[in-house]
CSV table of C-alpha atoms and ligand atoms in Angstrom, one decimal:
chain,number,residue,atom,x,y,z
A,25,MET,CA,0.0,0.0,0.0
A,26,ALA,CA,1.3,3.5,-0.8
A,27,ARG,CA,0.0,7.0,-0.2
A,28,VAL,CA,0.5,9.0,-3.4
A,29,GLY,CA,-1.5,12.2,-2.7
A,30,GLY,CA,-3.4,14.0,0.1
A,31,ASP,CA,-6.3,11.5,0.0
A,32,GLU,CA,-5.1,9.1,-2.6
A,33,PHE,CA,-3.7,5.7,-1.9
A,34,ILE,CA,-2.6,2.8,-4.1
A,35,ILE,CA,-3.2,-0.8,-2.9
A,36,VAL,CA,-2.0,-3.8,-4.7
A,37,GLN,CA,-4.2,-6.8,-3.8
A,38,ASN,CA,-6.7,-9.4,-4.8
A,39,GLY,CA,-10.4,-8.6,-4.0
A,40,ILE,CA,-11.8,-5.2,-3.0
A,41,GLN,CA,-15.3,-5.4,-1.5
A,42,SER,CA,-14.0,-6.2,2.0
A,43,LEU,CA,-11.8,-3.1,1.9
A,44,ILE,CA,-14.8,-0.9,1.0
A,45,ASP,CA,-16.9,-2.4,3.7
A,46,SER,CA,-14.3,-2.0,6.4
A,47,LEU,CA,-13.8,1.7,5.5
A,48,LYS,CA,-17.6,2.3,5.9
A,49,ALA,CA,-17.5,1.8,9.6
A,50,PRO,CA,-17.5,5.1,11.6
A,51,VAL,CA,-14.2,6.1,13.2
A,52,ARG,CA,-14.3,7.5,16.7
A,53,ILE,CA,-12.4,10.7,17.1
A,54,GLY,CA,-12.7,12.2,20.6
A,55,GLU,CA,-16.4,12.7,21.2
A,56,ASN,CA,-17.5,12.3,17.6
A,57,ASP,CA,-18.0,9.6,15.1
A,58,ALA,CA,-16.4,10.5,11.8
A,59,LEU,CA,-17.8,8.9,8.7
A,60,ILE,CA,-15.3,8.1,6.0
A,61,GLY,CA,-15.7,6.5,2.6
A,62,VAL,CA,-13.7,5.5,-0.3
A,63,SER,CA,-14.0,5.5,-4.1
A,64,VAL,CA,-12.0,2.8,-5.8
A,65,GLY,CA,-10.7,2.5,-9.4
A,66,ILE,CA,-9.4,-0.9,-10.3
A,67,ALA,CA,-6.9,-1.7,-13.0
A,68,LEU,CA,-5.8,-5.2,-13.8
A,69,CYS,CA,-2.3,-6.1,-14.8
A,70,PRO,CA,-1.5,-7.0,-17.6
A,71,ARG,CA,-5.0,-6.4,-19.0
A,72,ASP,CA,-5.1,-2.6,-18.4
A,73,GLY,CA,-1.4,-1.9,-18.8
A,74,THR,CA,2.0,-3.6,-18.6
A,75,THR,CA,4.1,-0.8,-17.2
A,76,ALA,CA,3.5,0.8,-13.8
A,77,THR,CA,2.7,4.1,-15.5
A,78,GLU,CA,0.0,2.5,-17.7
A,79,VAL,CA,-1.6,0.6,-14.8
A,80,LEU,CA,-1.7,3.7,-12.6
A,81,LYS,CA,-3.2,5.8,-15.4
A,82,SER,CA,-5.9,3.2,-16.0
A,83,GLY,CA,-6.6,2.9,-12.2
A,84,ASP,CA,-6.8,6.7,-12.0
A,85,ILE,CA,-9.3,7.0,-14.8
A,86,ALA,CA,-11.5,4.2,-13.2
A,87,MET,CA,-11.2,6.0,-9.8
A,88,TYR,CA,-12.3,9.3,-11.3
A,89,ARG,CA,-15.4,7.5,-12.7
A,90,ALA,CA,-16.1,5.9,-9.3
A,91,LYS,CA,-15.9,9.3,-7.6
A,92,ARG,CA,-18.4,10.7,-10.0
A,93,ALA,CA,-20.8,7.8,-9.4
A,94,GLY,CA,-21.0,8.7,-5.7
A,95,LYS,CA,-19.1,7.6,-2.6
A,96,GLY,CA,-18.4,4.0,-1.7
A,97,GLN,CA,-18.2,2.6,-5.2
A,98,ALA,CA,-15.6,0.6,-7.1
A,99,PHE,CA,-15.2,0.7,-10.9
A,100,LEU,CA,-13.1,-1.6,-13.0
A,101,TYR,CA,-11.2,0.2,-15.8
A,102,GLN,CA,-12.9,0.0,-19.2
A,103,PRO,CA,-11.2,1.4,-22.4
A,104,ASP,CA,-14.3,3.7,-23.1
A,105,MET,CA,-13.6,5.5,-19.9
A,106,ASP,CA,-10.7,7.2,-21.7
A,107,THR,CA,-13.1,8.9,-24.1
A,108,ASP,CA,-15.1,10.1,-21.1
A,109,VAL,CA,-12.1,11.6,-19.4
A,110,ARG,CA,-10.8,13.1,-22.6
A,111,SER,CA,-14.1,14.8,-23.4
A,112,ARG,CA,-14.3,16.2,-19.9
A,113,CYS,CA,-10.8,17.6,-20.3
A,114,GLU,CA,-11.8,19.2,-23.6
A,115,LEU,CA,-14.9,20.7,-22.0
A,116,GLU,CA,-12.8,22.0,-19.1
A,117,HIS,CA,-10.3,23.5,-21.5
A,118,ASP,CA,-13.1,25.2,-23.5
A,119,LEU,CA,-14.7,26.5,-20.3
A,120,ARG,CA,-11.3,28.0,-19.2
A,121,LEU,CA,-11.1,29.8,-22.5
A,122,ALA,CA,-14.7,31.0,-22.4
A,123,ILE,CA,-14.1,32.4,-18.9
A,124,GLU,CA,-11.0,34.2,-20.0
A,125,ARG,CA,-12.8,35.6,-22.9
A,126,GLU,CA,-15.8,36.5,-20.7
A,127,GLU,CA,-18.1,34.5,-23.0
A,128,LEU,CA,-20.5,33.3,-20.4
A,129,SER,CA,-23.6,35.4,-19.8
A,130,LEU,CA,-26.4,35.6,-17.2
A,131,HIS,CA,-30.1,35.1,-17.6
A,132,TYR,CA,-32.5,36.4,-15.0
A,133,GLN,CA,-35.6,34.6,-13.7
A,134,PRO,CA,-38.3,36.6,-11.8
A,135,LEU,CA,-39.2,35.9,-8.2
A,136,VAL,CA,-42.8,36.9,-7.6
A,137,ASP,CA,-44.4,37.6,-4.2
A,138,SER,CA,-47.8,36.5,-3.2
A,139,SER,CA,-49.4,39.8,-4.3
A,140,GLY,CA,-48.2,39.3,-7.9
A,141,ARG,CA,-45.4,41.8,-7.6
A,142,ILE,CA,-41.9,41.0,-9.0
A,143,ALA,CA,-39.7,41.1,-5.9
A,144,GLY,CA,-36.5,40.4,-7.8
A,145,TYR,CA,-34.6,38.1,-10.1
A,146,GLU,CA,-32.3,35.2,-9.8
A,147,ALA,CA,-29.1,35.3,-11.9
A,148,LEU,CA,-28.4,32.0,-13.8
A,149,ALA,CA,-25.3,31.4,-15.7
A,150,ARG,CA,-25.5,30.5,-19.4
A,151,TRP,CA,-22.8,29.2,-21.7
A,152,ASN,CA,-23.3,29.1,-25.4
A,153,HIS,CA,-20.5,26.9,-26.7
A,154,PRO,CA,-19.3,27.6,-30.2
A,155,THR,CA,-19.9,24.0,-31.4
A,156,ARG,CA,-21.9,22.3,-28.7
A,157,GLY,CA,-24.5,25.0,-28.4
A,158,MET,CA,-26.0,25.8,-25.0
A,159,VAL,CA,-24.3,23.7,-22.2
A,160,SER,CA,-26.4,23.3,-19.1
A,161,PRO,CA,-25.2,24.8,-15.9
A,162,ALA,CA,-25.9,21.3,-14.4
A,163,ILE,CA,-22.9,20.2,-16.4
A,164,PHE,CA,-20.5,23.2,-16.4
A,165,ILE,CA,-21.0,24.4,-12.9
A,166,PRO,CA,-19.9,21.1,-11.3
A,167,LEU,CA,-17.0,21.1,-13.7
A,168,ALA,CA,-16.1,24.6,-12.7
A,169,GLU,CA,-16.3,23.6,-9.1
A,170,GLU,CA,-14.1,20.5,-9.5
A,171,SER,CA,-11.5,22.4,-11.5
A,172,GLY,CA,-11.4,25.6,-9.4
A,173,LEU,CA,-12.6,27.6,-12.4
A,174,ILE,CA,-15.7,28.6,-10.3
A,175,ILE,CA,-13.4,31.2,-8.6
A,176,PRO,CA,-12.8,33.4,-11.6
A,177,LEU,CA,-16.3,32.5,-13.0
A,178,GLY,CA,-18.0,33.4,-9.8
A,179,LYS,CA,-16.2,36.7,-9.7
A,180,GLN,CA,-17.4,37.6,-13.2
A,181,ILE,CA,-21.0,36.5,-12.3
A,182,LEU,CA,-21.0,38.6,-9.1
A,183,LEU,CA,-19.8,41.7,-10.8
A,184,SER,CA,-22.1,41.3,-13.8
A,185,ALA,CA,-25.2,40.6,-11.8
A,186,CYS,CA,-24.5,43.5,-9.4
A,187,GLN,CA,-23.9,45.9,-12.3
A,188,THR,CA,-27.1,44.8,-13.9
A,189,ALA,CA,-29.2,45.0,-10.8
A,190,ALA,CA,-27.8,48.5,-9.9
A,191,GLN,CA,-29.7,49.7,-13.0
A,192,TRP,CA,-33.0,48.3,-11.9
A,193,PRO,CA,-35.7,50.1,-9.9
A,194,ALA,CA,-34.6,50.2,-6.2
A,195,GLY,CA,-37.2,47.8,-5.0
A,196,LEU,CA,-35.9,44.8,-6.9
A,197,THR,CA,-33.5,42.3,-5.5
A,198,VAL,CA,-30.9,40.1,-7.3
A,199,ALA,CA,-30.1,36.6,-6.2
A,200,ILE,CA,-26.8,35.0,-7.0
A,201,ASN,CA,-25.9,31.3,-6.6
A,202,ILE,CA,-22.7,30.7,-4.6
A,203,SER,CA,-20.7,27.5,-4.6
A,204,ALA,CA,-19.1,26.1,-1.5
A,205,VAL,CA,-15.7,26.3,-3.2
A,206,GLN,CA,-16.0,30.0,-3.5
A,207,VAL,CA,-16.5,30.4,0.3
A,208,GLU,CA,-13.7,27.9,1.1
A,209,ARG,CA,-11.1,28.9,-1.4
A,210,SER,CA,-11.4,32.6,-2.2
A,211,ASP,CA,-11.8,35.8,-0.3
A,212,LEU,CA,-15.5,36.0,-1.1
A,213,THR,CA,-16.3,38.5,1.6
A,214,GLY,CA,-13.7,40.9,0.2
A,215,GLN,CA,-14.9,40.3,-3.3
A,216,ILE,CA,-18.5,41.0,-2.3
A,217,LYS,CA,-17.6,44.2,-0.4
A,218,ALA,CA,-15.5,45.5,-3.4
A,219,THR,CA,-18.2,44.6,-5.9
A,220,LEU,CA,-20.9,46.4,-3.9
A,221,GLU,CA,-18.7,49.5,-3.7
A,222,GLU,CA,-17.8,49.4,-7.3
A,223,THR,CA,-21.3,49.0,-8.6
A,224,GLY,CA,-23.1,51.0,-6.0
A,225,LEU,CA,-25.7,48.3,-5.4
A,226,ASP,CA,-27.5,48.6,-2.1
A,227,PRO,CA,-26.3,45.5,-0.1
A,228,HIS,CA,-30.0,45.0,1.1
A,229,ARG,CA,-30.9,44.2,-2.5
A,230,LEU,CA,-28.3,41.3,-2.8
A,231,GLU,CA,-29.3,37.7,-1.9
A,232,LEU,CA,-26.8,34.9,-2.0
A,233,GLU,CA,-28.2,31.4,-2.6
A,234,VAL,CA,-26.2,28.6,-0.9
A,235,THR,CA,-26.8,24.9,-0.7
A,236,GLU,CA,-27.2,22.4,2.1
A,237,SER,CA,-23.9,20.7,1.3
A,238,MET,CA,-22.0,23.9,1.9
A,239,MET,CA,-23.6,24.3,5.3
A,240,ILE,CA,-22.9,20.7,6.2
A,241,GLU,CA,-19.4,20.2,4.9
A,242,ASN,CA,-18.0,23.3,6.5
A,243,THR,CA,-20.4,24.5,9.1
A,244,ASP,CA,-18.0,26.8,11.1
A,245,GLU,CA,-16.7,28.6,8.0
A,246,ALA,CA,-20.2,28.8,6.6
A,247,LEU,CA,-21.6,30.3,9.8
A,248,SER,CA,-18.9,33.0,9.9
A,249,PHE,CA,-19.5,33.8,6.3
A,250,VAL,CA,-23.2,34.2,7.0
A,251,ALA,CA,-22.5,36.5,9.9
A,252,ARG,CA,-20.1,38.7,7.7
A,253,MET,CA,-22.8,38.9,5.0
A,254,HIS,CA,-25.4,39.9,7.6
A,255,ALA,CA,-23.1,42.6,8.9
A,256,LEU,CA,-23.0,44.0,5.4
A,257,GLY,CA,-26.8,43.8,5.0
A,258,VAL,CA,-26.6,40.9,2.4
A,259,LYS,CA,-29.3,38.2,2.7
A,260,ILE,CA,-28.6,34.4,2.7
A,261,VAL,CA,-31.0,32.0,1.1
A,262,LEU,CA,-30.9,28.2,1.4
A,263,ASP,CA,-31.4,26.8,-2.1
A,264,ASP,CA,-32.9,23.4,-3.1
A,265,PHE,CA,-34.3,22.8,0.4
A,266,GLY,CA,-35.5,19.2,0.9
A,267,THR,CA,-32.8,17.5,-1.3
A,268,GLY,CA,-29.5,16.3,0.0
A,269,TYR,CA,-29.2,15.7,3.7
A,270,SER,CA,-32.1,18.0,4.9
A,271,SER,CA,-30.7,18.2,8.4
A,272,LEU,CA,-33.0,20.4,10.4
A,273,SER,CA,-30.4,21.2,13.0
A,274,TYR,CA,-28.7,23.8,10.9
A,275,LEU,CA,-32.0,25.6,10.2
A,276,GLN,CA,-31.8,26.3,13.9
A,277,ARG,CA,-28.1,27.2,14.0
A,278,VAL,CA,-27.8,29.2,10.8
A,279,PRO,CA,-29.7,32.4,10.6
A,280,PHE,CA,-31.0,32.1,7.0
A,281,ASP,CA,-33.2,34.8,5.7
A,282,LYS,CA,-35.2,32.6,3.3
A,283,ILE,CA,-35.4,29.0,2.1
A,284,LYS,CA,-36.3,27.8,-1.4
A,285,ILE,CA,-38.2,24.6,-1.5
A,286,ASP,CA,-36.8,22.3,-4.2
A,287,ARG,CA,-38.6,21.9,-7.5
A,288,SER,CA,-38.9,18.1,-7.0
A,289,PHE,CA,-41.6,18.7,-4.3
A,290,ILE,CA,-43.4,21.3,-6.2
A,291,ASP,CA,-43.4,19.1,-9.3
A,292,ARG,CA,-45.3,16.3,-7.4
A,293,MET,CA,-47.6,18.5,-5.3
A,294,ALA,CA,-50.7,18.4,-7.5
A,295,ASP,CA,-50.8,14.6,-7.8
A,296,ASP,CA,-49.2,13.4,-4.6
A,297,ALA,CA,-50.8,14.2,-1.3
A,298,SER,CA,-47.6,13.4,0.7
A,299,ALA,CA,-45.5,15.9,-1.4
A,300,ARG,CA,-48.3,18.4,-0.6
A,301,THR,CA,-48.1,17.7,3.1
A,302,ILE,CA,-44.3,18.0,3.0
A,303,VAL,CA,-44.5,21.4,1.3
A,304,GLU,CA,-47.2,22.6,3.7
A,305,SER,CA,-45.1,21.5,6.7
A,306,ILE,CA,-41.9,23.1,5.4
A,307,ILE,CA,-43.8,26.4,4.9
A,308,GLY,CA,-45.5,26.2,8.4
A,309,MET,CA,-42.2,25.3,10.1
A,310,SER,CA,-40.3,28.1,8.2
A,311,HIS,CA,-42.8,30.7,9.2
A,312,ARG,CA,-42.6,29.7,12.8
A,313,LEU,CA,-38.8,30.1,12.5
A,314,HIS,CA,-39.4,33.6,10.9
A,315,LEU,CA,-38.0,32.4,7.6
A,316,ARG,CA,-39.5,33.5,4.3
A,317,VAL,CA,-40.2,30.7,1.8
A,318,THR,CA,-39.8,30.6,-2.0
A,319,ALA,CA,-41.2,27.7,-4.0
A,320,GLU,CA,-39.1,27.0,-7.1
A,321,GLY,CA,-40.1,25.3,-10.4
A,322,ILE,CA,-43.7,26.3,-10.6
A,323,GLU,CA,-45.0,25.2,-14.0
A,324,THR,CA,-48.8,24.9,-13.6
A,325,SER,CA,-51.5,27.2,-12.3
A,326,GLU,CA,-52.6,24.3,-10.2
A,327,GLN,CA,-49.3,24.2,-8.3
A,328,LEU,CA,-49.5,28.0,-8.0
A,329,ALA,CA,-53.0,27.9,-6.5
A,330,LEU,CA,-52.0,25.2,-4.0
A,331,LEU,CA,-48.9,27.2,-2.9
A,332,LEU,CA,-51.0,30.4,-2.5
A,333,GLN,CA,-53.4,28.5,-0.2
A,334,THR,CA,-50.5,27.3,1.9
A,335,GLY,CA,-49.2,30.9,2.4
A,336,CYS,CA,-46.0,30.6,0.4
A,337,ASP,CA,-44.2,34.0,0.3
A,338,GLU,CA,-42.5,34.0,-3.0
A,339,MET,CA,-42.8,32.0,-6.2
A,340,GLN,CA,-40.5,31.2,-9.1
A,341,GLY,CA,-41.0,29.0,-12.1
A,342,PHE,CA,-41.6,28.8,-15.9
A,343,LEU,CA,-45.3,29.7,-15.3
A,344,LEU,CA,-44.3,33.0,-13.8
A,345,GLY,CA,-41.3,33.7,-16.1
A,346,ARG,CA,-38.5,31.9,-17.7
A,347,PRO,CA,-34.9,33.0,-17.2
A,348,MET,CA,-34.2,35.7,-19.8
A,349,PRO,CA,-31.3,38.1,-20.8
A,350,ALA,CA,-31.1,41.3,-18.8
A,351,THR,CA,-32.0,43.2,-22.0
A,352,GLN,CA,-35.5,41.6,-21.9
A,353,ILE,CA,-36.3,42.9,-18.4
A,354,ARG,CA,-38.3,46.0,-19.2
A,355,ALA,CA,-38.2,48.6,-16.5
A,356,ASP,CA,-40.5,50.8,-18.5
A,357,SER,CA,-43.4,48.4,-18.5
A,358,PRO,CA,-45.3,47.5,-15.3
A,359,LEU,CA,-43.8,44.1,-14.6
A,360,SER,CA,-46.6,43.0,-12.3
A,361,ALA,CA,-49.0,43.5,-15.1
A,362,GLN,CA,-47.0,41.2,-17.3
A,363,ILE,CA,-47.1,38.6,-14.7
A,364,GLY,CA,-50.7,39.3,-13.9
A,365,HIS,CA,-51.5,38.6,-17.5
A,366,LEU,CA,-49.8,35.2,-17.3
A,367,LEU,CA,-51.5,34.4,-14.1
A,368,THR,CA,-54.9,35.2,-15.3
A,369,SER,CA,-54.4,33.0,-18.4
A,370,ARG,CA,-56.3,29.7,-17.8
A,371,HIS,CA,-54.3,27.9,-20.4
A,372,THR,CA,-50.9,27.9,-18.8
A,373,SER,CA,-51.0,24.4,-17.3
A,374,ALA,CA,-48.6,22.2,-19.2
A,375,ARG,CA,-50.3,19.1,-17.9
A,376,PRO,CA,-53.7,17.6,-18.5
A,377,GLN,CA,-56.1,19.1,-16.0
A,378,PRO,CA,-57.5,16.7,-13.3
A,379,GLU,CA,-61.2,16.2,-13.6
A,380,GLN,CA,-61.8,18.6,-10.8
A,381,THR,CA,-59.4,21.5,-10.2
A,382,PRO,CA,-58.9,21.8,-6.5
A,383,PRO,CA,-60.7,24.9,-5.3
A,384,ALA,CA,-58.2,27.5,-4.3
A,385,ALA,CA,-59.9,28.5,-1.1
A,386,GLU,CA,-59.0,31.9,0.0
A,387,THR,CA,-57.0,32.1,3.2
A,388,GLU,CA,-57.5,34.8,5.7
A,389,ARG,CA,-54.3,36.4,4.6
A,390,GLN,CA,-55.3,36.5,1.0
A,391,ARG,CA,-58.8,37.8,1.8
A,392,ASN,CA,-57.3,40.8,3.5
A,393,LYS,CA,-55.1,41.7,0.6
A,394,PRO,CA,-56.0,44.2,-2.1
A,395,ALA,CA,-57.1,42.6,-5.3
A,396,SER,CA,-54.1,41.2,-7.1
A,397,ALA,CA,-53.3,39.3,-10.2
A,398,LEU,CA,-52.7,36.1,-8.1
A,399,ARG,CA,-56.2,36.2,-6.6
A,400,SER,CA,-57.8,35.9,-10.0
A,401,LEU,CA,-56.8,32.2,-9.9
A,402,SER,CA,-59.2,31.4,-7.2
B,515,C2E,P1,-31.0,26.6,-9.0
B,515,C2E,O1,-30.2,27.7,-8.3
B,515,C2E,O2,-31.8,25.8,-8.1
B,515,C2E,O3,-31.8,27.3,-10.1
B,515,C2E,C1,-33.0,26.9,-10.6
B,515,C2E,C2,-32.9,26.1,-11.8
B,515,C2E,O4,-34.3,25.6,-12.1
B,515,C2E,C3,-32.5,26.9,-13.0
B,515,C2E,O5,-31.8,25.9,-13.9
B,515,C2E,C4,-33.8,27.3,-13.7
B,515,C2E,O6,-33.7,27.5,-15.1
B,515,C2E,C5,-34.6,26.0,-13.4
B,515,C2E,N1,-36.0,26.3,-13.4
B,515,C2E,C6,-36.7,27.5,-12.9
B,515,C2E,N2,-38.0,27.4,-13.0
B,515,C2E,C7,-38.3,26.1,-13.5
B,515,C2E,C8,-39.5,25.4,-13.9
B,515,C2E,O7,-40.6,25.9,-13.7
B,515,C2E,N3,-39.3,24.2,-14.4
B,515,C2E,C9,-38.1,23.6,-14.6
B,515,C2E,N4,-38.0,22.4,-15.1
B,515,C2E,N5,-36.9,24.2,-14.2
B,515,C2E,C10,-37.0,25.5,-13.7
B,515,C2E,P2,-30.4,26.2,-14.5
B,515,C2E,O8,-30.3,27.6,-15.0
B,515,C2E,O9,-30.2,25.1,-15.5
B,515,C2E,O10,-29.4,26.0,-13.3
B,515,C2E,C11,-29.2,24.8,-12.7
B,515,C2E,C12,-28.4,25.0,-11.4
B,515,C2E,O11,-27.1,25.4,-11.8
B,515,C2E,C13,-28.9,26.1,-10.5
B,515,C2E,O12,-30.0,25.6,-9.7
B,515,C2E,C14,-27.7,26.4,-9.7
B,515,C2E,O13,-27.5,25.4,-8.7
B,515,C2E,C15,-26.6,26.2,-10.7
B,515,C2E,N6,-26.2,27.5,-11.2
B,515,C2E,C16,-26.8,28.2,-12.2
B,515,C2E,N7,-26.2,29.4,-12.4
B,515,C2E,C17,-25.2,29.4,-11.4
B,515,C2E,C18,-24.2,30.4,-11.0
B,515,C2E,O14,-24.1,31.5,-11.6
B,515,C2E,N8,-23.4,30.1,-10.0
B,515,C2E,C19,-23.4,28.9,-9.4
B,515,C2E,N9,-22.6,28.6,-8.4
B,515,C2E,N10,-24.4,27.9,-9.7
B,515,C2E,C20,-25.2,28.2,-10.7
B,516,MG,MG1,-30.6,29.1,-7.0
B,517,MG,MG1,-32.8,25.7,-6.5
């Protein structure tokens, strides 16, 4: 056995499962149980190489594949894995160039409050690759995170989004997604302060969306980051709530300003009573904790009606507005009227309507509100 890198080991042996199993057991460190895991790439000699260099390279490629498949897996080297790794390297190379040339852009998706007013926009990165066309952020963001490219990219995104938002009417907020790597490996606080000064954006209009994994993997660092942001007046939003670990303890420990319920729950709400109960419970619990709640991925008027009944504070989804270039955000036209138009349209549901549309009973809160575009749904 040899240690070849910080967390990389090479073991020459027959059989592997027992090794994976034995490493799954928690390790006691002081008062705590530490959970460790291992991803294994296996290369066979002479099948996958006859020199040490070749065997190691094949093992490395298989390990890379195992890591991507999730923790605790072992993969045997296959020749087609080479193509995979090569195409990933090419994409990384192209992304590096695109960042240097500032070729990525931002689209903005509206966040609508329960009175039908646009409260702000979420900035979402877009990459139009010269030959591949639009590459999804679900592909290039993880690649940027793994390669460290998210640091320069995140800096560009922050500056561009703040510059754009500084031109909007003062009531509108801008939400920017932040990766854990940015908090861990760059002076994000300094960057944010400098960007706010440079662009003149009021810090109260800036929201940073972070994920559960960031809070869990690095709780102390994340907590002090949140405190520094609050001192500046910047809000912290927990994105994709309900996926990942969903530990409730950090809802208590971390003073988030808002949580966003993941699209997967909203998607199932209309047909699945348990998804509806989960959404209602998350909203109820959040309000008791004085947290605002956004529902993401609203695609049908049915979902919107259910969320309004539940008292959801803010809504986002294709039904209310797709992500669009900044140039399509029209400050001169009344935005809430645009949204109101969409909301009053009865033909927005992408799905077949159930036999009986659930009545969108007015809640006490809604009844007390002035007539709004959203009410016209019920
Ligand atoms: P997210 O932050 O949860 O963003 C919401 C995603 O859901 C966006 O996908 C948006 O286009 C999509 N979406 C919004 N409404 C609907 C809907 O009604 N239906 C469906 N099917 N989808 C909807 P997108 O732009 O592909 O981004 C995916 C993820 O990539 C984001 O999830 C975020 O985690 C990450 N990402 C995007 N831009 C950035 C960025 O600038 N920085 C970082 N760190 N991550 C980013
Ligand atoms: Mg987000
Ligand atoms: Mg999300």
